[in-house]
Short mmCIF file of C-alpha atoms in Angstrom, two decimals:
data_model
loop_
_atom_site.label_atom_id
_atom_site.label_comp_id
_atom_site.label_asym_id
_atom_site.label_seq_id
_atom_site.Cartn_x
_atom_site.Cartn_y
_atom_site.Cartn_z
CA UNK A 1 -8.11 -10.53 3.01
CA UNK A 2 -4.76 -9.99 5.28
CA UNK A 3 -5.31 -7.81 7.98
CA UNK A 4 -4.00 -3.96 7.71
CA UNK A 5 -0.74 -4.09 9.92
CA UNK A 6 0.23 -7.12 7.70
CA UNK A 7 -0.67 -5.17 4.53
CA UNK A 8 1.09 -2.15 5.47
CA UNK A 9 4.20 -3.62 6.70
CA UNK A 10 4.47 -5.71 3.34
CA UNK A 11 4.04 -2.41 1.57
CA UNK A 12 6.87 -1.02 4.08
CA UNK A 13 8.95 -3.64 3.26
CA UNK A 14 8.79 -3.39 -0.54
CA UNK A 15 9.15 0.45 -0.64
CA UNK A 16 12.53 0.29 1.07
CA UNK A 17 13.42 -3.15 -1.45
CA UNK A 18 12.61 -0.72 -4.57
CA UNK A 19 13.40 2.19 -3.31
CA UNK A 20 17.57 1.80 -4.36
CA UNK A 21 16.34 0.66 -7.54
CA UNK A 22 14.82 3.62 -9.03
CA UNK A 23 16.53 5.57 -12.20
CA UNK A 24 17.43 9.60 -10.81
CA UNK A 25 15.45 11.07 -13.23
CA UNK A 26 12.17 9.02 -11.69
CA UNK A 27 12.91 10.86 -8.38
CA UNK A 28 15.01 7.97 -6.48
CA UNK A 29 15.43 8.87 -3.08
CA UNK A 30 18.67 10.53 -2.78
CA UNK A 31 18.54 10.30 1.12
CA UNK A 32 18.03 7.97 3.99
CA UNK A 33 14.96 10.59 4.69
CA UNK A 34 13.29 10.15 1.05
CA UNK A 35 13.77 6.44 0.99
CA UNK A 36 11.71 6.42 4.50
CA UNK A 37 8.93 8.32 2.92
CA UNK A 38 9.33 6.91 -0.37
CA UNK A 39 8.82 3.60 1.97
CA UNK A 40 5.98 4.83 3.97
CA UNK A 41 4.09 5.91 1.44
CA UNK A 42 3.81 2.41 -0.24
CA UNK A 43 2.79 1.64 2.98
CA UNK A 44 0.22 3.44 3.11
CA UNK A 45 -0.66 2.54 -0.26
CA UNK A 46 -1.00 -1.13 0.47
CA UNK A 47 -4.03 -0.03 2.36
CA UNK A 48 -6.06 1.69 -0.39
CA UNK A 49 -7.37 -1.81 -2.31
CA UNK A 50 -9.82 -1.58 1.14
CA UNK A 51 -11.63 1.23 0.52
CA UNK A 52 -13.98 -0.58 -1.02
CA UNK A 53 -15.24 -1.68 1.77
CA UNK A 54 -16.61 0.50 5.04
CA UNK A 55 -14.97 -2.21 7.52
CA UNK A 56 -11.41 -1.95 6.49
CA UNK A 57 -8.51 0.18 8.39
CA UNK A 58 -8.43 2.81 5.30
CA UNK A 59 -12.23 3.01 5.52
CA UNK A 60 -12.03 4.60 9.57
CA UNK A 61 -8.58 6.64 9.29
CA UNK A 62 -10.03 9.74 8.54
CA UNK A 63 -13.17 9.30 9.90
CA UNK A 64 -16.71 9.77 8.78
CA UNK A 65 -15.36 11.18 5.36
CA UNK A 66 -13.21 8.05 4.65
CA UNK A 67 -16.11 5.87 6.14
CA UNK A 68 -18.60 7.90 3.47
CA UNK A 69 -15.95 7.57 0.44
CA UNK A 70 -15.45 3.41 1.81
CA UNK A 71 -19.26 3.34 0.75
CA UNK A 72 -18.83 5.32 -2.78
CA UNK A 73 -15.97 3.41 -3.49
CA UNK A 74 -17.82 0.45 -2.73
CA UNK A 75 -21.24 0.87 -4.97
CA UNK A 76 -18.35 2.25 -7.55
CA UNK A 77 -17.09 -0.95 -7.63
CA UNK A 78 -20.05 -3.29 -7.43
CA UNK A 79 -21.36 -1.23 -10.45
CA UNK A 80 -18.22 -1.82 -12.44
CA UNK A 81 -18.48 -5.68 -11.50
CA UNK A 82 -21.83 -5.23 -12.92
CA UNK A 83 -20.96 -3.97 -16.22
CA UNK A 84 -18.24 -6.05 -16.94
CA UNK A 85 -18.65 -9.47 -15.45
CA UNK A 86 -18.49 -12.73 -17.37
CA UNK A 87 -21.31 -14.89 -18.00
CA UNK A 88 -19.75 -17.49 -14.96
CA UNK A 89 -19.14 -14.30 -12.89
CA UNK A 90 -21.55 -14.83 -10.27
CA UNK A 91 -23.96 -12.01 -8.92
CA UNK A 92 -22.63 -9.65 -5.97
CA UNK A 93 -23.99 -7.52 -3.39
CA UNK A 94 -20.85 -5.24 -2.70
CA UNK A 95 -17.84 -3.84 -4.29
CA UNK A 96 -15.26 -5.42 -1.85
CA UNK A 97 -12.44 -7.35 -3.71
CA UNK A 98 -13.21 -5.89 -7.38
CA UNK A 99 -12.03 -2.73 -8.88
CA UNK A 100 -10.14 -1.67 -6.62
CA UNK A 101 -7.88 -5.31 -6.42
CA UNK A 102 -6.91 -5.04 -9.54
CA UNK A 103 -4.17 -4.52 -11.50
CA UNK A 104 -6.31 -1.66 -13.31
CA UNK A 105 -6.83 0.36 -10.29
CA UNK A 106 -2.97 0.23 -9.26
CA UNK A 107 -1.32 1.42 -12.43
CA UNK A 108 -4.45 4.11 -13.48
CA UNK A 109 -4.19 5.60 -9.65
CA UNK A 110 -0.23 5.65 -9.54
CA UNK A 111 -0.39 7.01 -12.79
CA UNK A 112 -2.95 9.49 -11.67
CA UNK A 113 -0.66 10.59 -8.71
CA UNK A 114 2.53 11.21 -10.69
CA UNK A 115 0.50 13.19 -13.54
CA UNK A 116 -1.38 15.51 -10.41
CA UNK A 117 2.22 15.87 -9.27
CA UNK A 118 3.97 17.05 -12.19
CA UNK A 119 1.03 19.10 -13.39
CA UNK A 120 0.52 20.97 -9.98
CA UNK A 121 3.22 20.34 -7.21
CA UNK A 122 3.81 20.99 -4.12
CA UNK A 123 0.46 21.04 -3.53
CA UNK A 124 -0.13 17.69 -4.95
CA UNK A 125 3.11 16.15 -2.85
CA UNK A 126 1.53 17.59 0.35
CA UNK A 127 -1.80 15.89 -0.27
CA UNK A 128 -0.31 12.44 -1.28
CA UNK A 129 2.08 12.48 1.69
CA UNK A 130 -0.64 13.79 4.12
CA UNK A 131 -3.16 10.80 3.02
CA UNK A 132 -0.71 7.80 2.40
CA UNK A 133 1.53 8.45 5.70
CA UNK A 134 -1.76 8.86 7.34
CA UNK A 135 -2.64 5.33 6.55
CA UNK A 136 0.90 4.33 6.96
CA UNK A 137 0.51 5.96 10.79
CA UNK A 138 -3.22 3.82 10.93
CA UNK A 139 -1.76 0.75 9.77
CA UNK A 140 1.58 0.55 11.29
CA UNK A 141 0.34 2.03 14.51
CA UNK A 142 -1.90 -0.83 15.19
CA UNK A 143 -4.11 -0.77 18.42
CA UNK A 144 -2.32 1.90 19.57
CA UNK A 145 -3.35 3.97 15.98
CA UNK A 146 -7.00 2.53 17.05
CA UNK A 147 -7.16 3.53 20.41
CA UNK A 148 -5.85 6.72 19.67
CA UNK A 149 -8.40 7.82 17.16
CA UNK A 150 -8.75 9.01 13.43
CA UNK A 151 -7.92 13.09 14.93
CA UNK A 152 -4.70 12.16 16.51
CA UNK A 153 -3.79 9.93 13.12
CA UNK A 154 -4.63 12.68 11.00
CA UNK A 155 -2.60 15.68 12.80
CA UNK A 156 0.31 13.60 12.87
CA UNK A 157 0.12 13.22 9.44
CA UNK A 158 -0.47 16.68 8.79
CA UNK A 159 2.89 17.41 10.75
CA UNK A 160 5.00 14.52 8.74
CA UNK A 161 3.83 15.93 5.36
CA UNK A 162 4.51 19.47 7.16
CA UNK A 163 8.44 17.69 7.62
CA UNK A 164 8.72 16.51 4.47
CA UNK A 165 7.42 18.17 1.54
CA UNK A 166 10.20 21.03 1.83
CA UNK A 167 12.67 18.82 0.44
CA UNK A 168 10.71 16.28 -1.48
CA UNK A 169 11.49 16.82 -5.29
CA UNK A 170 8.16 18.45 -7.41
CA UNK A 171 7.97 18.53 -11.31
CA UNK A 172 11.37 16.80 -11.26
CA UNK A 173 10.69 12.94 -10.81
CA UNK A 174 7.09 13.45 -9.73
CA UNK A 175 6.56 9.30 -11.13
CA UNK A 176 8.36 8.35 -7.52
CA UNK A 177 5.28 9.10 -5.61
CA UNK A 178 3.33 7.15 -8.63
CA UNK A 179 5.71 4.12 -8.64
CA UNK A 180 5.35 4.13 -4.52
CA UNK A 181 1.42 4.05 -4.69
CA UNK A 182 1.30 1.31 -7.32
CA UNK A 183 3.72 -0.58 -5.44
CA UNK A 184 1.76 -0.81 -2.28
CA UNK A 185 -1.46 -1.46 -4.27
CA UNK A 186 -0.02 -4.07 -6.25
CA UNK A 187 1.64 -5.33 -2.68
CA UNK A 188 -1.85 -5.75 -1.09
CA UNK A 189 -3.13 -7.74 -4.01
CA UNK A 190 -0.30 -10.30 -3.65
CA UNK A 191 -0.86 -10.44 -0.16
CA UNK A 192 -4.25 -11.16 -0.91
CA UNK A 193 -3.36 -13.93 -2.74
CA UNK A 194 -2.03 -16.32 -0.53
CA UNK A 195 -5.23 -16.10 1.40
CA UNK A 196 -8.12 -18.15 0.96
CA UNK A 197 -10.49 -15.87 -0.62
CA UNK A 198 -8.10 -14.93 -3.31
CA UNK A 199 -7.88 -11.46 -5.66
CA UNK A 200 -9.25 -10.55 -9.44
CA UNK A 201 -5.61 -9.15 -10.23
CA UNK A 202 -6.14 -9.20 -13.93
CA UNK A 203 -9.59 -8.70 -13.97
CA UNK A 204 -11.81 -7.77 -16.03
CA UNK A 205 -9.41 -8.51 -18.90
CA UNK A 206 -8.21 -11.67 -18.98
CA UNK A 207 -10.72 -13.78 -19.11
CA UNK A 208 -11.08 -17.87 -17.68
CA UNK A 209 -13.27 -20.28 -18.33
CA UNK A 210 -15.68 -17.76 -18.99
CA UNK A 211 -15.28 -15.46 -15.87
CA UNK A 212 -13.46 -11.98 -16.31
CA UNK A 213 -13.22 -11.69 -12.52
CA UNK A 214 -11.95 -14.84 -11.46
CA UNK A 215 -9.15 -14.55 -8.29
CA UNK A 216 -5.68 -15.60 -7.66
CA UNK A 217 -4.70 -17.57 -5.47
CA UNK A 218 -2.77 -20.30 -3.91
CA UNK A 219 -3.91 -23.86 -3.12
CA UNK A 220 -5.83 -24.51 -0.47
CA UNK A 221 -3.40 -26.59 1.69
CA UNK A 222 -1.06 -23.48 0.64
CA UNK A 223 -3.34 -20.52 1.54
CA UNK A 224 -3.72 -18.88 5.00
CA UNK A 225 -6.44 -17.49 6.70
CA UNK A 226 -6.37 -13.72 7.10
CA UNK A 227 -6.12 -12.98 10.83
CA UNK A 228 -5.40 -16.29 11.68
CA UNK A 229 -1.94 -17.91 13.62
CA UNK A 230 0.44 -18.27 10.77
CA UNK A 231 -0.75 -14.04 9.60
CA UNK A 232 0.20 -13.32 13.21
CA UNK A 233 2.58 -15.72 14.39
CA UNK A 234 5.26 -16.25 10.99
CA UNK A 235 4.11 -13.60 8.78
CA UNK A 236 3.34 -10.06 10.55
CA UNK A 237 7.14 -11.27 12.73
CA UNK A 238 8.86 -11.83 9.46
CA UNK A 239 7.95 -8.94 7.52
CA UNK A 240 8.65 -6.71 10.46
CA UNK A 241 12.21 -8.08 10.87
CA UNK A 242 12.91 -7.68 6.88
CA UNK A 243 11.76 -4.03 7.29
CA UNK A 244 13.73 -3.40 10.25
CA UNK A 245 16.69 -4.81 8.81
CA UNK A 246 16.36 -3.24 5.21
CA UNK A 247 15.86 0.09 7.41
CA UNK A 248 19.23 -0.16 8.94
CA UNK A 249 20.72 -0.78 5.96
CA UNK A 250 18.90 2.29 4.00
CA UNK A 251 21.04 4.67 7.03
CA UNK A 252 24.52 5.80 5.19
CA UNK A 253 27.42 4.13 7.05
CA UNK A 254 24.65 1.66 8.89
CA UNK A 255 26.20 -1.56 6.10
CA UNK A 256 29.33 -0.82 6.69
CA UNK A 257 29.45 -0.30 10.52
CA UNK A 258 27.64 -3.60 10.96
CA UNK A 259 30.49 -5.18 8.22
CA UNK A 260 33.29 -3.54 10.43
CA UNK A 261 31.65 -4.73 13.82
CA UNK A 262 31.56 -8.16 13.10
CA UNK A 263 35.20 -8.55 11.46
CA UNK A 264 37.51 -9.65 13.16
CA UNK A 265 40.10 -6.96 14.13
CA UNK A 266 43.90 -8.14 11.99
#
């Protein structure tokens, strides 16, 4: 699997892509402020796929209560391999890379968000944002988020949620939050994909050659290895330049003060 910086900044990067792109009456950030969260909670998002596994960056930013939901989540999942595996599905002993890779799990848990939301909100918003910008803080953050500990991660996203669910819209184009948390999921699985080990996107319903849980993936001469030089050396750099520069342009006036600044003065 791609590491968690890379998975979070590609979920950074495609919540400020879609953000723009969102009908009003889904809750499309009106503001350079909502687009950031909008952003940063598919960033977070394109953590959650891991929790199926106690290793993973999700699994230790809360500490031992995400560690003890990584193993639920994982014996969750294994079981639900179980059940529905082909007859060329081969036998597991985990969870990691099933249900929650899947194509399933992203829609049914965005969908889950923006019903909780519209159904109860506020308090709903504040627990999304709390969790998701909490990973977002854990994966963005790096070492520094490791070295700093699970407590530290956690107030400060306490305090950002604090910030921002004032002005964040509730009943009204709750299926924002949604869209932004199947994004990111759907953003991990793609980023998944271009590693070796592949991911069971359409699993367990489309079925090949007699597996339901078969992965995607690229060829091998195509693939990379997660944590290896091309993950940090071309892809982590590139992603964090298209964020940076899809941030600027996300700040009213920022597109048009860089168009001024480099025409040529008549």
């Amino acid at each position: 699997m791609v590491m968690g910086p890379t998975h979070a900044m590609s979920g950074a990067l495609a919540g400020l892509a879609v953000a723009g792109l969102l009908p009003a009456e889904w809750g499309a950030p009106a503001s350079p402020a909502e687009t950031f969260t909008f952003a940063a909670v598919c960033a977070g998002a394109a953590l959650l796929p891991d929790l199926d596994t106690p290793q993973s960056t999700v699994s230790r930013s809360f500490g031992p209560l995400s560690r003890l939901l990584a193993r639920l989540v994982d014996a969750i999942s294994l079981g639900y391999y179980t059940l529905t595996k082909g007859k060329r599905d081969g036998k597991r002993r985990g969870g990691h890379r099933t249900l929650t890779h899947t194509l399933l799990f992203a829609v049914a848990l965005g969908a889950g968000v923006a019903y909780a939301v519209s159904t109860l909100g506020k308090p709903a918003i504040v627990t999304t944002l709390f969790l998701a910008l909490g990973l977002a803080l854990r994966g963005l953050g790096g070492d520094l988020a490791k070295e700093k500990g699970w407590i530290l991660v956690s107030l400060l996203a306490a305090a950002l949620a604090a910030l921002t669910w004032q002005w964040y819209p509730t009943q009204e184009g709750s299926a924002a939050l949604g869209i932004a948390v199947t994004l990111g999921c759907i953003v991990h699985g793609l980023g998944d994909a271009i590693t070796k080990e592949g991911v069971p996107l359409f699993a367990p319903f489309v079925q090949w050659n007699r597996e339901r849980w078969w992965e995607i993936k690229l060829p091998e001469f195509l693939s990379i290895r997660a944590g290896g030089a091309v993950e940090k050396a071309l892809l982590g750099p590139a992603l964090t330049l298209g964020v940076g520069v899809l941030a600027i342009m996300a700040v009213d006036g920022a597109p048009q003060a860089i168009y001024d600044a480099f025409t040529p003065v008549r």
